[in-house]
Amino acid sequence: MAEDGMDDNFDKAAIAVIIVFGAIILGGLMAANLVVGDRNGFLFALGAAFLAWIAGHMILFDLPRAYAFLVAGAAVMAVCSTLFFVL
């Protein structure tokens, strides 16, 4: 019975990662780079959103190491996109 609750927590965490990273944060970063006209910043933000989206699925498949690498990659790409936007 305790395992069912654990699976629900993983499902909720996966959905939170997909929504928060993909839609709100990185969507805004993509929009900002589009307004400025910076193609590289937009592509980094798009790549970060894609990695974060895939990372949410890694939680569902119970692959924590893959999740960690994908989230780290998404964070690095988001920082690169922000740097292209600022500079």
JSON list of C-alpha atoms in Angstrom, two decimals:
[
{"chain": "A", "resi": 1, "resn": "MET", "atom": "CA", "xyz": [0.00, 0.00, 0.00]},
{"chain": "A", "resi": 2, "resn": "ALA", "atom": "CA", "xyz": [2.86, 2.40, 0.75]},
{"chain": "A", "resi": 3, "resn": "GLU", "atom": "CA", "xyz": [4.31, 1.83, -2.70]},
{"chain": "A", "resi": 4, "resn": "ASP", "atom": "CA", "xyz": [1.19, 3.23, -4.38]},
{"chain": "A", "resi": 5, "resn": "GLY", "atom": "CA", "xyz": [1.63, 6.52, -2.55]},
{"chain": "A", "resi": 6, "resn": "MET", "atom": "CA", "xyz": [5.28, 6.62, -3.61]},
{"chain": "A", "resi": 7, "resn": "ASP", "atom": "CA", "xyz": [4.30, 6.21, -7.27]},
{"chain": "A", "resi": 8, "resn": "ASP", "atom": "CA", "xyz": [1.80, 9.06, -6.95]},
{"chain": "A", "resi": 9, "resn": "ASN", "atom": "CA", "xyz": [4.55, 11.33, -5.63]},
{"chain": "A", "resi": 10, "resn": "PHE", "atom": "CA", "xyz": [6.77, 10.50, -8.62]},
{"chain": "A", "resi": 11, "resn": "ASP", "atom": "CA", "xyz": [3.90, 11.18, -11.00]},
{"chain": "A", "resi": 12, "resn": "LYS", "atom": "CA", "xyz": [3.22, 14.55, -9.40]},
{"chain": "A", "resi": 13, "resn": "ALA", "atom": "CA", "xyz": [6.91, 15.48, -9.50]},
{"chain": "A", "resi": 14, "resn": "ALA", "atom": "CA", "xyz": [7.14, 14.53, -13.18]},
{"chain": "A", "resi": 15, "resn": "ILE", "atom": "CA", "xyz": [4.13, 16.65, -14.04]},
{"chain": "A", "resi": 16, "resn": "ALA", "atom": "CA", "xyz": [5.56, 19.58, -12.06]},
{"chain": "A", "resi": 17, "resn": "VAL", "atom": "CA", "xyz": [8.87, 19.37, -13.96]},
{"chain": "A", "resi": 18, "resn": "ILE", "atom": "CA", "xyz": [7.11, 19.27, -17.33]},
{"chain": "A", "resi": 19, "resn": "ILE", "atom": "CA", "xyz": [4.84, 22.22, -16.52]},
{"chain": "A", "resi": 20, "resn": "VAL", "atom": "CA", "xyz": [7.22, 24.49, -14.62]},
{"chain": "A", "resi": 21, "resn": "PHE", "atom": "CA", "xyz": [10.36, 24.09, -16.71]},
{"chain": "A", "resi": 22, "resn": "GLY", "atom": "CA", "xyz": [8.79, 23.50, -20.10]},
{"chain": "A", "resi": 23, "resn": "ALA", "atom": "CA", "xyz": [5.88, 25.88, -20.16]},
{"chain": "A", "resi": 24, "resn": "ILE", "atom": "CA", "xyz": [6.52, 28.76, -17.79]},
{"chain": "A", "resi": 25, "resn": "ILE", "atom": "CA", "xyz": [10.25, 29.35, -17.36]},
{"chain": "A", "resi": 26, "resn": "LEU", "atom": "CA", "xyz": [11.68, 28.20, -20.67]},
{"chain": "A", "resi": 27, "resn": "GLY", "atom": "CA", "xyz": [8.66, 29.33, -22.66]},
{"chain": "A", "resi": 28, "resn": "GLY", "atom": "CA", "xyz": [9.24, 32.84, -21.37]},
{"chain": "A", "resi": 29, "resn": "LEU", "atom": "CA", "xyz": [12.93, 32.60, -22.17]},
{"chain": "A", "resi": 30, "resn": "MET", "atom": "CA", "xyz": [12.13, 31.49, -25.72]},
{"chain": "A", "resi": 31, "resn": "ALA", "atom": "CA", "xyz": [9.69, 34.39, -26.12]},
{"chain": "A", "resi": 32, "resn": "ALA", "atom": "CA", "xyz": [12.21, 36.91, -24.82]},
{"chain": "A", "resi": 33, "resn": "ASN", "atom": "CA", "xyz": [14.83, 35.69, -27.28]},
{"chain": "A", "resi": 34, "resn": "LEU", "atom": "CA", "xyz": [12.31, 35.83, -30.11]},
{"chain": "A", "resi": 35, "resn": "VAL", "atom": "CA", "xyz": [11.46, 39.45, -29.28]},
{"chain": "A", "resi": 36, "resn": "VAL", "atom": "CA", "xyz": [15.13, 40.40, -29.25]},
{"chain": "A", "resi": 37, "resn": "GLY", "atom": "CA", "xyz": [15.75, 38.39, -32.43]},
{"chain": "A", "resi": 38, "resn": "ASP", "atom": "CA", "xyz": [18.49, 36.19, -30.97]},
{"chain": "A", "resi": 39, "resn": "ARG", "atom": "CA", "xyz": [18.38, 32.84, -32.76]},
{"chain": "A", "resi": 40, "resn": "ASN", "atom": "CA", "xyz": [21.06, 31.15, -30.65]},
{"chain": "A", "resi": 41, "resn": "GLY", "atom": "CA", "xyz": [19.38, 32.10, -27.38]},
{"chain": "A", "resi": 42, "resn": "PHE", "atom": "CA", "xyz": [16.06, 30.81, -28.68]},
{"chain": "A", "resi": 43, "resn": "LEU", "atom": "CA", "xyz": [17.56, 27.49, -29.75]},
{"chain": "A", "resi": 44, "resn": "PHE", "atom": "CA", "xyz": [19.29, 27.02, -26.39]},
{"chain": "A", "resi": 45, "resn": "ALA", "atom": "CA", "xyz": [15.98, 27.72, -24.62]},
{"chain": "A", "resi": 46, "resn": "LEU", "atom": "CA", "xyz": [14.18, 25.29, -26.93]},
{"chain": "A", "resi": 47, "resn": "GLY", "atom": "CA", "xyz": [16.81, 22.63, -26.23]},
{"chain": "A", "resi": 48, "resn": "ALA", "atom": "CA", "xyz": [16.52, 23.23, -22.48]},
{"chain": "A", "resi": 49, "resn": "ALA", "atom": "CA", "xyz": [12.74, 22.90, -22.65]},
{"chain": "A", "resi": 50, "resn": "PHE", "atom": "CA", "xyz": [13.06, 19.65, -24.58]},
{"chain": "A", "resi": 51, "resn": "LEU", "atom": "CA", "xyz": [15.56, 18.20, -22.09]},
{"chain": "A", "resi": 52, "resn": "ALA", "atom": "CA", "xyz": [13.34, 19.20, -19.16]},
{"chain": "A", "resi": 53, "resn": "TRP", "atom": "CA", "xyz": [10.34, 17.62, -20.87]},
{"chain": "A", "resi": 54, "resn": "ILE", "atom": "CA", "xyz": [12.22, 14.36, -21.38]},
{"chain": "A", "resi": 55, "resn": "ALA", "atom": "CA", "xyz": [13.48, 14.54, -17.76]},
{"chain": "A", "resi": 56, "resn": "GLY", "atom": "CA", "xyz": [9.89, 14.47, -16.55]},
{"chain": "A", "resi": 57, "resn": "HIS", "atom": "CA", "xyz": [9.41, 11.20, -18.35]},
{"chain": "A", "resi": 58, "resn": "MET", "atom": "CA", "xyz": [12.55, 9.76, -16.74]},
{"chain": "A", "resi": 59, "resn": "ILE", "atom": "CA", "xyz": [10.83, 10.14, -13.38]},
{"chain": "A", "resi": 60, "resn": "LEU", "atom": "CA", "xyz": [7.87, 8.18, -14.68]},
{"chain": "A", "resi": 61, "resn": "PHE", "atom": "CA", "xyz": [10.21, 5.41, -15.87]},
{"chain": "A", "resi": 62, "resn": "ASP", "atom": "CA", "xyz": [12.05, 5.48, -12.50]},
{"chain": "A", "resi": 63, "resn": "LEU", "atom": "CA", "xyz": [15.46, 6.41, -13.94]},
{"chain": "A", "resi": 64, "resn": "PRO", "atom": "CA", "xyz": [16.88, 8.88, -11.40]},
{"chain": "A", "resi": 65, "resn": "ARG", "atom": "CA", "xyz": [20.38, 9.06, -12.87]},
{"chain": "A", "resi": 66, "resn": "ALA", "atom": "CA", "xyz": [19.08, 9.89, -16.35]},
{"chain": "A", "resi": 67, "resn": "TYR", "atom": "CA", "xyz": [16.75, 12.44, -14.75]},
{"chain": "A", "resi": 68, "resn": "ALA", "atom": "CA", "xyz": [19.67, 14.12, -13.00]},
{"chain": "A", "resi": 69, "resn": "PHE", "atom": "CA", "xyz": [21.73, 14.34, -16.18]},
{"chain": "A", "resi": 70, "resn": "LEU", "atom": "CA", "xyz": [18.83, 15.71, -18.20]},
{"chain": "A", "resi": 71, "resn": "VAL", "atom": "CA", "xyz": [17.95, 18.34, -15.60]},
{"chain": "A", "resi": 72, "resn": "ALA", "atom": "CA", "xyz": [21.61, 19.37, -15.39]},
{"chain": "A", "resi": 73, "resn": "GLY", "atom": "CA", "xyz": [21.75, 19.64, -19.19]},
{"chain": "A", "resi": 74, "resn": "ALA", "atom": "CA", "xyz": [18.55, 21.70, -19.22]},
{"chain": "A", "resi": 75, "resn": "ALA", "atom": "CA", "xyz": [19.96, 24.03, -16.57]},
{"chain": "A", "resi": 76, "resn": "VAL", "atom": "CA", "xyz": [23.20, 24.53, -18.53]},
{"chain": "A", "resi": 77, "resn": "MET", "atom": "CA", "xyz": [21.27, 25.24, -21.73]},
{"chain": "A", "resi": 78, "resn": "ALA", "atom": "CA", "xyz": [18.97, 27.67, -19.92]},
{"chain": "A", "resi": 79, "resn": "VAL", "atom": "CA", "xyz": [21.99, 29.54, -18.55]},
{"chain": "A", "resi": 80, "resn": "CYS", "atom": "CA", "xyz": [23.50, 29.67, -22.06]},
{"chain": "A", "resi": 81, "resn": "SER", "atom": "CA", "xyz": [20.21, 31.02, -23.43]},
{"chain": "A", "resi": 82, "resn": "THR", "atom": "CA", "xyz": [20.11, 33.66, -20.71]},
{"chain": "A", "resi": 83, "resn": "LEU", "atom": "CA", "xyz": [23.68, 34.68, -21.46]},
{"chain": "A", "resi": 84, "resn": "PHE", "atom": "CA", "xyz": [22.87, 35.04, -25.16]},
{"chain": "A", "resi": 85, "resn": "PHE", "atom": "CA", "xyz": [19.83, 37.13, -24.23]},
{"chain": "A", "resi": 86, "resn": "VAL", "atom": "CA", "xyz": [21.77, 39.40, -21.89]},
{"chain": "A", "resi": 87, "resn": "LEU", "atom": "CA", "xyz": [24.91, 39.78, -23.98]}
]
